């Protein structure tokens, strides 16, 4: 096999072997602790511009399932694994991981001690990495000089509205980098969905006659979002039930006066216990976050904290005191195979029905 190198922005290099596409790549380094669901991560727009490291020692042994895409497009820029497998025991396998990566022009590197890599990343606060053919000074200089795009939402979100028909309540889904599993869960509740671009105004949405709005997950920093989007969210929550997920959660927090900051160490996986505060229940949802709400910035007269991560203390859920608005940082939609949080979609539909009843009573 072809020898390749994983270069880190502190000057460290790891030698390994190539698989997937043989091009070089540079991106943010994300360490994923899930035992499986590599296909979902590679096609999840949340991972746009990222080189994904999987801690599970053997990756690829169930191939690629056409039913498991989170997006038609592939968002990840590279993949790092200990051992790459091309033998599948799944009857649904149509494509091996290696072939999938070659088709999508995604470079991979295997035979890396990913546990050692994770430890190094945590100790040295590694942000950027490259997969290259040589580990000379020129390659390191290129890594240091690389500037990753901050136009990530524009790269992955839909440019035009589209309909996902259903017979139930009508929901507008604002696409900041939408995972298909969000659509799947709303479809199970028979929702009639209209997916719109991230910069769609409330006036444009109102013409679609929605009964509720979902702010989707997505990649990048919430600080890069235009102020007009925040103002739009403030208008939405005054008029309609609103549910935010991931980046959508962070934007709802900002729209309600809270601050969001980058975490020193991002969290990608489903091994953190998250406490539902009102019931004291513990769940283990899938998480993919680099940013978190600054706890001290929450105004207690505006927002209630509903979920909290027991490992790193980050706020994982909030609810408005004044409006039918709530959000969660984690993935309640089953991305990564986790079912913890499915009830939040039912709760959202119930809030729409309650809002509908109040509107009828008011007339």
Short mmCIF file of C-alpha atoms in Angstrom, two decimals:
data_model
loop_
_atom_site.label_atom_id
_atom_site.label_comp_id
_atom_site.label_asym_id
_atom_site.label_seq_id
_atom_site.Cartn_x
_atom_site.Cartn_y
_atom_site.Cartn_z
CA UNK A 1 0.00 0.00 0.00
CA UNK A 2 1.03 3.63 -0.55
CA UNK A 3 2.61 5.31 2.46
CA UNK A 4 0.91 8.50 3.64
CA UNK A 5 1.24 10.92 6.54
CA UNK A 6 -1.16 12.66 8.87
CA UNK A 7 0.29 16.06 9.75
CA UNK A 8 -0.95 18.06 12.75
CA UNK A 9 -0.74 21.83 13.15
CA UNK A 10 1.73 21.55 16.04
CA UNK A 11 4.30 19.92 13.75
CA UNK A 12 3.61 16.30 14.74
CA UNK A 13 3.25 13.63 12.06
CA UNK A 14 1.82 10.10 12.06
CA UNK A 15 2.86 7.62 9.36
CA UNK A 16 0.23 5.33 7.87
CA UNK A 17 -1.05 3.80 4.66
CA UNK A 18 -3.36 5.23 2.02
CA UNK A 19 -6.89 4.14 1.24
CA UNK A 20 -9.70 5.90 -0.53
CA UNK A 21 -8.70 8.75 -2.83
CA UNK A 22 -4.99 9.55 -3.17
CA UNK A 23 -5.29 13.34 -3.22
CA UNK A 24 -3.97 15.48 -0.36
CA UNK A 25 -6.35 17.33 1.93
CA UNK A 26 -6.44 19.79 4.84
CA UNK A 27 -9.25 20.33 7.33
CA UNK A 28 -10.29 20.65 10.94
CA UNK A 29 -9.60 17.49 12.92
CA UNK A 30 -12.63 15.84 14.58
CA UNK A 31 -12.32 12.71 16.73
CA UNK A 32 -15.46 10.54 16.62
CA UNK A 33 -15.97 8.01 19.42
CA UNK A 34 -18.98 6.16 17.98
CA UNK A 35 -18.55 2.42 17.47
CA UNK A 36 -20.14 2.51 14.05
CA UNK A 37 -22.11 4.87 11.78
CA UNK A 38 -19.08 6.05 9.85
CA UNK A 39 -21.20 6.51 6.73
CA UNK A 40 -23.59 8.85 8.55
CA UNK A 41 -20.68 10.96 9.82
CA UNK A 42 -18.99 11.21 6.42
CA UNK A 43 -22.23 12.45 4.81
CA UNK A 44 -23.38 14.65 7.72
CA UNK A 45 -23.07 18.35 6.72
CA UNK A 46 -22.04 19.09 10.32
CA UNK A 47 -18.67 17.52 9.43
CA UNK A 48 -18.07 19.85 6.49
CA UNK A 49 -14.38 20.83 6.14
CA UNK A 50 -13.35 18.21 8.72
CA UNK A 51 -10.97 15.27 8.70
CA UNK A 52 -12.79 12.65 10.78
CA UNK A 53 -10.82 10.31 13.02
CA UNK A 54 -12.69 7.20 14.19
CA UNK A 55 -11.59 5.63 17.47
CA UNK A 56 -13.35 2.33 16.72
CA UNK A 57 -10.35 0.15 15.68
CA UNK A 58 -12.00 -1.44 12.63
CA UNK A 59 -13.94 0.75 10.19
CA UNK A 60 -15.61 -0.33 6.94
CA UNK A 61 -16.78 -3.84 7.78
CA UNK A 62 -20.45 -3.18 6.97
CA UNK A 63 -19.74 -1.35 3.73
CA UNK A 64 -21.99 1.46 2.50
CA UNK A 65 -25.77 1.27 2.80
CA UNK A 66 -27.72 3.53 0.38
CA UNK A 67 -30.39 4.01 3.08
CA UNK A 68 -27.98 5.60 5.56
CA UNK A 69 -26.96 8.81 3.83
CA UNK A 70 -27.39 12.02 5.84
CA UNK A 71 -26.89 14.04 2.67
CA UNK A 72 -26.48 13.25 -1.02
CA UNK A 73 -23.27 15.28 -0.92
CA UNK A 74 -20.26 14.21 1.12
CA UNK A 75 -19.10 16.80 3.62
CA UNK A 76 -15.99 15.35 5.29
CA UNK A 77 -12.60 16.21 3.78
CA UNK A 78 -10.77 13.08 4.95
CA UNK A 79 -10.90 10.03 7.19
CA UNK A 80 -8.38 8.59 9.68
CA UNK A 81 -8.74 5.02 10.99
CA UNK A 82 -6.68 2.32 12.63
CA UNK A 83 -7.80 -0.46 10.32
CA UNK A 84 -9.77 -0.14 7.09
CA UNK A 85 -11.96 -3.12 6.17
CA UNK A 86 -13.32 -3.89 2.73
CA UNK A 87 -15.12 -7.14 3.58
CA UNK A 88 -18.77 -6.67 4.44
CA UNK A 89 -21.11 -8.98 6.33
CA UNK A 90 -24.14 -6.83 5.55
CA UNK A 91 -26.58 -8.07 2.91
CA UNK A 92 -27.44 -4.44 2.18
CA UNK A 93 -23.88 -3.57 1.19
CA UNK A 94 -23.67 -2.24 -2.34
CA UNK A 95 -20.30 -0.53 -2.02
CA UNK A 96 -17.15 -0.89 0.07
CA UNK A 97 -15.90 2.04 2.15
CA UNK A 98 -12.73 2.26 0.05
CA UNK A 99 -14.72 2.43 -3.21
CA UNK A 100 -17.11 4.96 -1.69
CA UNK A 101 -14.20 7.23 -0.70
CA UNK A 102 -12.67 6.95 -4.17
CA UNK A 103 -15.99 7.83 -5.82
CA UNK A 104 -16.36 10.87 -3.57
CA UNK A 105 -12.68 11.92 -3.87
CA UNK A 106 -12.13 11.66 -0.12
CA UNK A 107 -8.61 10.67 0.97
CA UNK A 108 -8.12 8.28 3.87
CA UNK A 109 -5.22 7.09 5.99
CA UNK A 110 -5.14 3.84 7.97
CA UNK A 111 -2.74 2.00 10.26
CA UNK A 112 -2.81 5.01 12.61
CA UNK A 113 -2.89 4.55 16.38
CA UNK A 114 -6.08 6.56 16.76
CA UNK A 115 -6.11 6.24 20.57
CA UNK A 116 -2.66 7.81 20.76
CA UNK A 117 -3.80 10.44 18.25
CA UNK A 118 -6.82 11.32 20.39
CA UNK A 119 -4.64 11.72 23.46
CA UNK A 120 -2.26 14.00 21.56
CA UNK A 121 -5.14 16.07 20.17
CA UNK A 122 -6.55 16.62 23.66
CA UNK A 123 -3.19 17.46 25.24
CA UNK A 124 -2.07 19.89 22.53
CA UNK A 125 -5.38 21.42 21.42
CA UNK A 126 -4.96 20.36 17.78
CA UNK A 127 -7.33 22.12 15.36
CA UNK A 128 -6.03 21.52 11.81
CA UNK A 129 -4.52 18.52 10.06
CA UNK A 130 -3.47 17.34 6.60
CA UNK A 131 -3.29 13.97 4.87
CA UNK A 132 -0.31 14.10 2.50
CA UNK A 133 2.33 11.99 0.73
CA UNK A 134 5.36 13.57 2.43
CA UNK A 135 6.05 15.04 5.86
CA UNK A 136 8.63 17.60 4.81
CA UNK A 137 8.84 21.28 5.79
CA UNK A 138 6.90 22.36 2.70
CA UNK A 139 3.90 20.20 3.69
CA UNK A 140 3.94 21.64 7.22
CA UNK A 141 4.20 25.18 5.89
CA UNK A 142 1.19 24.57 3.66
CA UNK A 143 -0.80 23.24 6.62
CA UNK A 144 0.08 26.26 8.73
CA UNK A 145 -0.85 28.64 5.92
CA UNK A 146 -4.15 26.92 5.05
CA UNK A 147 -7.22 29.06 5.71
CA UNK A 148 -10.45 27.07 5.89
CA UNK A 149 -13.58 28.62 4.44
CA UNK A 150 -16.03 30.26 6.83
CA UNK A 151 -18.77 30.04 4.18
CA UNK A 152 -19.64 26.51 5.24
CA UNK A 153 -23.41 26.86 5.42
CA UNK A 154 -23.55 28.26 1.90
CA UNK A 155 -21.60 25.20 0.73
CA UNK A 156 -23.98 22.60 2.17
CA UNK A 157 -27.45 24.17 2.55
CA UNK A 158 -30.13 24.02 -0.13
CA UNK A 159 -30.15 27.05 -2.48
CA UNK A 160 -33.87 26.67 -3.23
CA UNK A 161 -37.00 25.65 -1.27
CA UNK A 162 -38.44 22.17 -1.76
CA UNK A 163 -41.40 20.21 -0.44
CA UNK A 164 -41.49 16.95 1.52
CA UNK A 165 -45.24 16.21 1.47
CA UNK A 166 -47.19 14.94 4.46
CA UNK A 167 -50.77 14.99 5.74
CA UNK A 168 -50.07 16.46 9.18
CA UNK A 169 -48.97 19.86 10.47
CA UNK A 170 -47.06 22.13 8.09
CA UNK A 171 -43.51 22.88 9.16
CA UNK A 172 -40.85 25.07 7.61
CA UNK A 173 -37.38 23.57 8.05
CA UNK A 174 -34.62 26.16 7.73
CA UNK A 175 -31.60 24.43 6.22
CA UNK A 176 -28.25 25.40 7.78
CA UNK A 177 -26.76 22.03 6.79
CA UNK A 178 -29.69 19.68 7.21
CA UNK A 179 -29.28 16.02 8.16
CA UNK A 180 -31.76 13.75 6.39
CA UNK A 181 -32.49 11.96 9.67
CA UNK A 182 -34.27 15.12 10.86
CA UNK A 183 -36.57 14.86 7.84
CA UNK A 184 -37.07 11.13 8.49
CA UNK A 185 -38.24 11.71 12.06
CA UNK A 186 -40.65 14.48 11.11
CA UNK A 187 -41.96 12.30 8.26
CA UNK A 188 -42.78 9.55 10.78
CA UNK A 189 -45.12 12.08 12.40
CA UNK A 190 -46.73 12.79 8.99
CA UNK A 191 -45.50 16.39 8.96
CA UNK A 192 -45.88 18.38 5.78
CA UNK A 193 -42.41 19.93 5.38
CA UNK A 194 -41.11 22.81 3.32
CA UNK A 195 -37.32 23.02 3.44
CA UNK A 196 -36.00 26.54 2.79
CA UNK A 197 -32.54 28.15 2.47
CA UNK A 198 -30.81 29.42 5.62
CA UNK A 199 -31.35 33.10 4.74
CA UNK A 200 -35.09 32.91 4.01
CA UNK A 201 -36.89 35.83 5.67
CA UNK A 202 -39.90 35.47 7.96
CA UNK A 203 -42.01 37.37 5.41
CA UNK A 204 -41.14 34.76 2.75
CA UNK A 205 -41.86 31.93 5.19
CA UNK A 206 -45.19 33.42 6.20
CA UNK A 207 -46.39 33.09 2.60
CA UNK A 208 -45.95 29.33 2.97
CA UNK A 209 -48.46 29.32 5.88
CA UNK A 210 -46.36 27.24 8.33
CA UNK A 211 -47.57 26.17 11.75
CA UNK A 212 -44.07 25.72 13.16
CA UNK A 213 -40.41 26.17 12.26
CA UNK A 214 -37.35 23.95 12.73
CA UNK A 215 -33.82 25.36 12.69
CA UNK A 216 -31.59 22.54 11.46
CA UNK A 217 -28.15 21.48 12.50
CA UNK A 218 -25.18 22.65 10.46
CA UNK A 219 -21.43 23.23 10.31
CA UNK A 220 -19.19 26.07 11.40
CA UNK A 221 -19.32 28.91 13.88
CA UNK A 222 -22.60 30.61 14.81
CA UNK A 223 -20.62 33.85 14.97
CA UNK A 224 -20.35 33.74 11.17
CA UNK A 225 -24.15 33.92 10.78
CA UNK A 226 -25.53 37.25 9.52
CA UNK A 227 -27.26 39.48 12.08
CA UNK A 228 -30.36 39.44 9.87
CA UNK A 229 -30.72 35.70 10.54
CA UNK A 230 -30.72 36.29 14.30
CA UNK A 231 -33.36 39.01 13.91
CA UNK A 232 -35.36 36.61 11.76
CA UNK A 233 -35.27 33.98 14.52
CA UNK A 234 -36.47 36.55 17.05
CA UNK A 235 -39.45 37.31 14.78
CA UNK A 236 -40.23 33.62 14.24
CA UNK A 237 -40.33 32.79 17.95
CA UNK A 238 -42.76 35.66 18.61
CA UNK A 239 -45.17 34.19 16.06
CA UNK A 240 -44.74 30.40 15.76
CA UNK A 241 -43.54 27.34 17.70
CA UNK A 242 -39.80 26.97 17.11
CA UNK A 243 -37.44 23.99 17.54
CA UNK A 244 -33.66 24.19 17.09
CA UNK A 245 -31.09 21.41 16.72
CA UNK A 246 -27.29 21.73 16.90
CA UNK A 247 -26.36 24.98 15.18
CA UNK A 248 -30.06 25.88 15.33
CA UNK A 249 -29.88 25.52 19.12
CA UNK A 250 -26.87 27.85 19.28
CA UNK A 251 -28.66 30.44 17.12
CA UNK A 252 -31.76 30.36 19.34
CA UNK A 253 -29.51 31.00 22.35
CA UNK A 254 -27.91 34.00 20.63
CA UNK A 255 -31.33 35.30 19.58
CA UNK A 256 -32.31 35.26 23.26
CA UNK A 257 -29.27 37.19 24.46
CA UNK A 258 -26.90 34.34 25.36
CA UNK A 259 -23.33 33.95 24.12
CA UNK A 260 -21.80 30.96 22.34
CA UNK A 261 -18.06 30.18 22.43
CA UNK A 262 -15.78 27.58 20.87
CA UNK A 263 -14.98 24.63 23.13
CA UNK A 264 -11.33 23.85 23.85
CA UNK A 265 -12.08 20.23 22.88
CA UNK A 266 -14.98 19.40 20.58
CA UNK A 267 -17.20 16.40 21.30
CA UNK A 268 -18.16 13.90 18.59
CA UNK A 269 -19.81 10.67 19.71
CA UNK A 270 -22.46 9.20 21.98
CA UNK A 271 -20.60 8.30 25.16
CA UNK A 272 -21.45 11.39 27.23
CA UNK A 273 -24.35 11.13 29.70
CA UNK A 274 -26.78 14.02 29.29
CA UNK A 275 -29.20 14.80 32.12
CA UNK A 276 -32.76 15.85 31.41
CA UNK A 277 -33.11 18.29 34.27
CA UNK A 278 -36.88 18.18 34.84
CA UNK A 279 -36.96 14.38 35.30
CA UNK A 280 -33.31 13.67 36.25
CA UNK A 281 -33.29 11.08 33.44
CA UNK A 282 -29.96 10.23 31.79
CA UNK A 283 -29.71 9.82 28.03
CA UNK A 284 -26.74 9.09 25.75
CA UNK A 285 -27.48 10.97 22.52
CA UNK A 286 -25.17 11.46 19.57
CA UNK A 287 -23.26 14.73 19.78
CA UNK A 288 -21.20 16.63 17.23
CA UNK A 289 -20.24 20.01 18.61
CA UNK A 290 -17.37 22.46 18.64
CA UNK A 291 -19.36 25.31 20.18
CA UNK A 292 -21.39 25.63 23.38
CA UNK A 293 -23.52 28.20 25.17
CA UNK A 294 -21.60 30.23 27.76
CA UNK A 295 -23.44 29.27 30.94
CA UNK A 296 -23.09 32.62 32.70
CA UNK A 297 -24.52 34.45 29.68
CA UNK A 298 -28.00 32.93 30.00
CA UNK A 299 -30.63 35.35 31.29
CA UNK A 300 -32.76 33.28 33.68
CA UNK A 301 -35.78 35.48 33.01
CA UNK A 302 -35.64 34.51 29.32
CA UNK A 303 -34.37 30.93 29.15
CA UNK A 304 -34.60 27.70 31.14
CA UNK A 305 -31.80 25.12 30.90
CA UNK A 306 -33.41 21.74 30.10
CA UNK A 307 -30.46 19.39 29.39
CA UNK A 308 -26.87 19.34 30.61
CA UNK A 309 -23.80 17.25 29.69
CA UNK A 310 -22.44 15.56 32.82
CA UNK A 311 -18.90 15.12 31.43
CA UNK A 312 -17.98 18.59 30.20
CA UNK A 313 -20.82 20.58 31.80
CA UNK A 314 -22.06 22.09 28.53
CA UNK A 315 -25.67 23.18 28.19
CA UNK A 316 -27.41 20.69 25.91
CA UNK A 317 -30.94 22.09 25.91
CA UNK A 318 -32.85 25.33 26.54
CA UNK A 319 -36.46 26.50 26.55
CA UNK A 320 -37.93 29.99 26.30
CA UNK A 321 -39.96 31.28 29.24
CA UNK A 322 -42.05 33.52 26.98
CA UNK A 323 -42.53 31.64 23.71
CA UNK A 324 -43.15 28.05 22.45
CA UNK A 325 -39.45 27.80 21.63
CA UNK A 326 -36.98 25.09 22.65
CA UNK A 327 -33.76 23.58 21.35
CA UNK A 328 -31.11 20.93 21.96
CA UNK A 329 -27.40 20.81 21.15
CA UNK A 330 -27.33 17.03 20.60
CA UNK A 331 -28.88 15.02 17.76
CA UNK A 332 -32.41 13.86 18.70
CA UNK A 333 -32.99 12.51 15.19
CA UNK A 334 -31.16 9.20 15.36
CA UNK A 335 -28.03 10.38 13.52
CA UNK A 336 -25.34 7.96 14.63
CA UNK A 337 -27.95 5.32 15.45
CA UNK A 338 -28.93 6.79 18.82
CA UNK A 339 -32.67 6.89 19.57
CA UNK A 340 -32.43 9.05 22.71
CA UNK A 341 -34.39 12.22 22.01
CA UNK A 342 -36.98 11.02 19.48
CA UNK A 343 -39.71 12.29 21.86
CA UNK A 344 -38.59 15.88 21.22
CA UNK A 345 -40.12 15.75 17.73
CA UNK A 346 -43.41 14.59 19.23
CA UNK A 347 -43.17 17.39 21.78
CA UNK A 348 -42.66 19.90 18.98
CA UNK A 349 -45.73 18.67 17.07
CA UNK A 350 -47.76 18.82 20.30
CA UNK A 351 -46.66 22.43 20.81
CA UNK A 352 -47.87 23.23 17.28
CA UNK A 353 -51.27 21.65 17.96
CA UNK A 354 -51.55 23.57 21.25
CA UNK A 355 -50.66 26.80 19.44
CA UNK A 356 -53.28 26.00 16.81
CA UNK A 357 -55.97 25.49 19.50
CA UNK A 358 -55.06 28.79 21.20
CA UNK A 359 -55.31 30.62 17.87
CA UNK A 360 -58.78 29.15 17.21
CA UNK A 361 -59.96 30.06 20.70
CA UNK A 362 -58.68 33.61 20.24
CA UNK A 363 -60.93 33.95 17.17
#
